[in-house]
Amino acid sequence: MSRCFYLETFGCQMNVVDSERIVALLGEIGYQQVESPDTADLILLNTCSVRDKAERKVYGHLGRFKPLKQARPELILGVGGCVAQQEGERLLEKLPYLDIVFGTHNVHRLPEMVQKVESGRERCQETDFLDGETRLQLFPRRSEGEGIVRFVTVMQGCDNFCSYCVVPLVRGREISRPSHEVLDEIRDLAQSGVREVTLIGQNVNSYGLRQSDEPNFAGLLRQVQKIEGIERIRFTTSHPRDLSDELIDCFGELSKLCLHLHLPLQSGSDAILKRMNRGYSAADYLRKVERLRTVAPDIRLTTDIIVGFPGESDNDFAATLAAVREVGYADAFTFLYSPRPGTAAADYDDPMPASEKQIHFDALLKLQLETSARIWASDVGKTAAVLVEGRSKQGGGQLFGRTTWNRIVNFEGGDELIGTIVPVRIVRSFKNSQLGETLGV
Ligand code: SAH
Ligand code: SF4
Ligand code: F3S
């Protein structure tokens, strides 16, 4: 009997990749994905706990599914990802209508857990971390699926323990995937029509550093550059501390490497960076930016900033504004600090009232919106190379793709352009995308 499942994914690329794996694994036991929870036999949430707001969203969503479960008691409800990892058994205790809790190292166990619930309606929970060797064997190898752009996992976990961050607690220790596996996967993807890969990990710059027989991240990029069929390479996320000169120089040397780097600054104040345990100063960061711009003058940078870290003074915040102004980011994700259980900063003194933090936050946002608008508007009139990904869901079915700077461009054109790089004249710039036209139109 064919059954169907509904899956919602929150959080970062790690969860996106895990969700692709969930779809494949459930397919093997006869479950098909559907777009609405209303008729699904199984509902799964792949969750994020990086900030309190993200975590609360999960509870909100689960609440929405409760009436469905009451109407159809045979419905199976499961939670995976980072909230599941952090909460474990407690989630089952808190939510009596929940059937399955699976952690970030336990995605492969999901089919068995689902079958267990189906047969006996026994609720289950698996959130144990796996050790290095077992974990490596479980790294998803994905050649199936379609699309022009794909994420490829090169490492998992994080050992940086930035004092505000829950990721090391919910994703476990850092581990790099063997380079031959990464490269084989990318070759397979290229064969099946993928033209752009984004290499992902919490801190890709430390790829391979612990294995003497493996290339470092710059070496890995050089190998990916050689793969036929792959036209574009991106990677995320980069820790500024581990952004080596060798890696920076890749932006000048590797023709397929896109001219966009997401380089989270977090703060422009040395005192705050120190208490965040980031391992670099504002000057270190700015020196790296300068080198990036020397080797690749057209590169655009994006960043993450936390506002209102415990003890952040007006002066500290002014230093952040100054750094943001100096770099001139094309985009920035700005976050109000959110204390996370189990992290070092959760115990720090945090005297500043929320209203003052909000004033800082608004000032930063204003600066960033102005900068972004200026940078993206400067593209109008230029011709940019766009890798066409498909038909956009909005905008009357125009084609969409992205420029080297990772900006979405919508334009009119035929299906034959999908998967190719097309010169597109940018005619308008909006907040999150641009409108273009093919030359000669
Ligand atoms: N591994 C990546 C991203 C991790 S999470 C990195 O190191 O850059 C994404 C972003 O969420 C972080 O860069 C940080 O800006 C933000 N973030 C993480 N924990 C946070 C917290 N407790 N409060 C507010 N923002 C946080
Ligand atoms: Fe979190 Fe820091 Fe690791 Fe990024 S590098 S995931 S911010 S601990
Ligand atoms: Fe969120 Fe987990 Fe990613 S906490 S940001 S989904 S690693």
XYZ file of C-alpha atoms in Angstrom, residues 73-355:
283
model
C -5.065 8.839 15.341
C -3.174 6.593 12.884
C -1.239 9.643 11.623
C 2.456 9.425 12.548
C 4.149 12.599 13.745
C 7.948 12.903 13.955
C 10.551 15.536 14.802
C 14.177 15.431 13.677
C 17.092 17.833 13.410
C 18.631 20.099 16.007
C 15.690 20.631 18.384
C 15.190 16.856 18.427
C 18.884 16.399 19.164
C 18.845 18.888 22.002
C 15.544 17.897 23.582
C 15.491 14.129 22.946
C 13.209 12.244 25.305
C 11.863 15.520 26.743
C 10.033 16.199 23.470
C 8.078 12.953 23.801
C 7.271 13.834 27.395
C 6.142 17.345 26.520
C 4.104 16.382 23.477
C 1.972 13.276 24.034
C 0.770 13.312 20.413
C 4.323 12.987 19.059
C 5.490 9.519 17.876
C 9.106 9.849 16.729
C 12.148 11.880 17.766
C 15.309 11.374 15.693
C 18.610 13.196 16.196
C 21.103 14.689 13.747
C 23.208 11.493 13.623
C 20.188 9.198 13.337
C 18.559 10.101 10.044
C 19.436 6.654 8.646
C 17.380 5.058 11.432
C 14.180 6.805 10.398
C 12.699 4.051 8.150
C 13.008 1.513 10.936
C 11.508 3.900 13.456
C 8.557 4.617 11.178
C 7.945 0.895 10.675
C 8.144 0.317 14.405
C 5.436 2.910 15.024
C 3.329 1.543 12.150
C 3.366 -1.977 13.502
C 2.986 -1.435 17.204
C 2.275 2.250 17.604
C 5.164 2.362 19.986
C 6.660 5.845 20.353
C 10.411 5.997 19.840
C 13.405 8.251 20.269
C 16.983 7.926 18.953
C 19.417 10.762 19.518
C 22.771 9.105 20.213
C 25.845 10.664 18.608
C 27.863 8.268 16.476
C 31.640 8.011 16.561
C 33.823 9.099 13.632
C 34.104 5.825 11.716
C 30.446 4.866 11.844
C 29.485 8.385 11.006
C 31.676 8.522 7.924
C 29.958 5.432 6.561
C 26.637 7.151 6.977
C 27.523 10.299 5.088
C 24.890 10.541 2.415
C 26.122 9.919 -1.094
C 23.636 11.533 -3.414
C 23.692 11.218 -7.145
C 19.967 10.857 -7.603
C 17.483 13.693 -7.921
C 17.381 16.485 -10.385
C 18.335 20.104 -10.596
C 21.070 22.352 -11.868
C 22.523 23.423 -8.512
C 23.149 21.173 -5.533
C 24.682 21.174 -2.062
C 27.466 18.689 -1.396
C 28.438 17.972 2.205
C 32.192 18.050 2.791
C 32.153 17.992 6.564
C 29.792 17.756 9.479
C 29.788 19.000 13.039
C 31.694 21.863 14.598
C 34.475 22.043 17.187
C 34.700 25.807 17.429
C 32.426 26.334 20.386
C 31.706 29.989 19.764
C 30.333 30.910 23.152
C 26.817 31.762 21.895
C 26.323 28.822 19.578
C 24.388 25.604 20.013
C 25.627 23.962 16.803
C 28.569 22.049 18.370
C 26.109 20.643 20.907
C 23.503 19.536 18.382
C 25.729 18.450 15.489
C 28.583 16.875 17.422
C 32.288 16.820 16.643
C 33.731 18.016 13.390
C 34.497 15.377 10.793
C 35.645 15.729 7.179
C 34.432 13.451 4.481
C 37.126 11.648 2.429
C 37.955 13.725 -0.642
C 37.508 10.829 -3.078
C 33.913 10.473 -1.918
C 33.215 14.174 -2.280
C 34.740 14.195 -5.757
C 32.934 11.009 -6.856
C 29.649 12.493 -5.746
C 30.306 15.695 -7.681
C 31.273 13.712 -10.801
C 27.999 11.768 -10.557
C 26.050 14.976 -10.100
C 27.747 16.521 -13.126
C 26.758 13.435 -15.147
C 23.152 13.873 -14.153
C 23.056 17.503 -15.289
C 24.153 19.465 -12.209
C 26.178 22.526 -13.215
C 26.851 24.217 -9.880
C 27.848 22.756 -6.527
C 27.964 24.445 -3.149
C 30.321 22.634 -0.807
C 28.843 22.821 2.653
C 29.896 22.387 6.267
C 29.773 24.491 9.426
C 33.370 25.501 8.891
C 34.573 24.316 5.484
C 37.895 26.137 5.846
C 39.098 23.552 8.327
C 38.360 20.726 5.880
C 40.967 17.966 5.945
C 43.233 19.734 8.433
C 43.262 16.764 10.787
C 44.046 14.151 8.130
C 47.565 14.232 6.765
C 46.619 12.129 3.729
C 43.841 14.453 2.607
C 44.006 17.774 0.743
C 43.122 20.918 2.631
C 40.083 22.898 1.495
C 41.970 24.886 -1.155
C 43.310 21.583 -2.508
C 39.814 20.136 -2.600
C 38.541 23.163 -4.536
C 41.310 22.738 -7.100
C 40.159 19.141 -7.636
C 36.539 20.200 -8.039
C 37.636 22.828 -10.588
C 38.861 19.959 -12.808
C 35.530 18.134 -12.927
C 34.013 18.336 -16.367
C 30.409 19.529 -16.522
C 30.636 21.543 -13.311
C 30.612 25.207 -14.292
C 30.371 26.897 -10.929
C 31.606 26.258 -7.414
C 30.515 27.913 -4.179
C 31.128 27.024 -0.547
C 29.718 27.896 2.844
C 30.299 28.546 5.731
C 33.748 30.037 6.169
C 35.214 30.798 9.548
C 37.348 33.950 9.167
C 40.031 32.536 11.468
C 40.618 29.597 9.121
C 40.427 31.523 5.854
C 44.014 30.937 4.685
C 45.906 32.992 2.118
C 46.014 29.869 -0.016
C 42.214 29.687 0.029
C 41.835 33.418 -0.625
C 44.109 33.078 -3.640
C 41.746 30.464 -5.099
C 39.337 33.305 -5.886
C 41.945 34.677 -8.268
C 42.995 31.307 -9.678
C 39.953 29.085 -10.078
C 37.760 30.156 -12.967
C 34.734 28.220 -11.695
C 34.786 29.657 -8.186
C 31.996 32.231 -7.881
C 32.881 35.730 -6.740
C 30.854 35.606 -3.581
C 31.985 34.742 -0.082
C 29.842 34.513 3.027
C 32.217 35.442 5.826
C 30.483 35.835 9.186
C 31.951 38.754 11.120
C 29.610 38.426 14.160
C 31.012 41.601 15.749
C 33.447 44.399 14.938
C 34.561 44.776 18.560
C 37.687 42.914 19.657
C 36.446 42.606 23.226
C 33.209 41.001 22.059
C 34.931 38.785 19.478
C 37.133 37.530 22.280
C 34.210 36.700 24.521
C 32.480 35.082 21.584
C 35.584 32.856 21.288
C 35.906 33.636 17.604
C 39.696 33.575 17.439
C 40.261 36.693 15.306
C 40.302 40.448 15.777
C 38.467 42.992 13.638
C 41.829 43.962 12.104
C 42.581 40.291 11.220
C 39.219 40.112 9.495
C 39.687 43.351 7.589
C 43.142 42.260 6.408
C 41.606 39.129 4.921
C 38.947 41.182 3.185
C 41.649 43.406 1.735
C 43.521 40.405 0.360
C 40.296 38.988 -1.087
C 39.694 42.252 -2.900
C 43.253 42.349 -4.158
C 43.050 38.887 -5.725
C 39.432 39.274 -6.886
C 38.404 42.940 -7.136
C 34.804 42.083 -8.110
C 34.155 39.741 -5.186
C 31.076 40.485 -3.066
C 30.877 39.599 0.571
C 27.962 38.721 2.792
C 28.006 38.205 6.522
C 26.270 37.321 9.790
C 26.186 39.773 12.695
C 24.942 39.239 16.225
C 23.624 42.356 17.968
C 23.279 42.550 21.739
C 25.782 39.891 22.774
C 26.052 39.904 26.598
C 28.063 42.922 27.732
C 28.082 44.615 24.309
C 28.392 48.359 24.992
C 27.499 51.301 22.781
C 31.195 51.499 21.877
C 31.367 47.834 20.963
C 28.357 48.261 18.761
C 29.877 51.371 17.161
C 32.888 49.209 16.245
C 30.545 46.754 14.523
C 28.901 49.536 12.550
C 32.331 50.848 11.539
C 33.478 47.423 10.330
C 30.240 46.853 8.427
C 30.621 50.261 6.805
C 34.240 49.579 5.904
C 33.605 46.180 4.303
C 30.454 47.218 2.457
C 28.598 43.897 2.499
C 26.275 43.034 -0.351
C 24.015 41.423 2.251
C 24.041 40.707 5.946
C 22.003 38.419 8.152
C 21.558 40.308 11.371
C 20.426 38.564 14.545
C 19.544 39.702 18.024
C 21.539 37.614 20.467
C 19.491 34.734 21.782
C 20.773 32.795 24.805
C 20.949 29.074 24.091
C 20.832 26.448 26.826
C 24.147 24.688 27.370
C 26.333 27.369 25.751
C 28.975 29.370 27.644
C 27.430 32.769 26.905
C 24.103 31.711 28.408
C 25.737 32.327 31.815
C 27.252 35.718 30.928
C 25.928 38.865 32.531
C 23.620 40.622 30.124
C 22.601 43.966 31.626
C 21.492 45.846 28.498
C 17.706 46.106 28.208
C 16.091 44.582 25.134
C 14.817 48.002 24.034
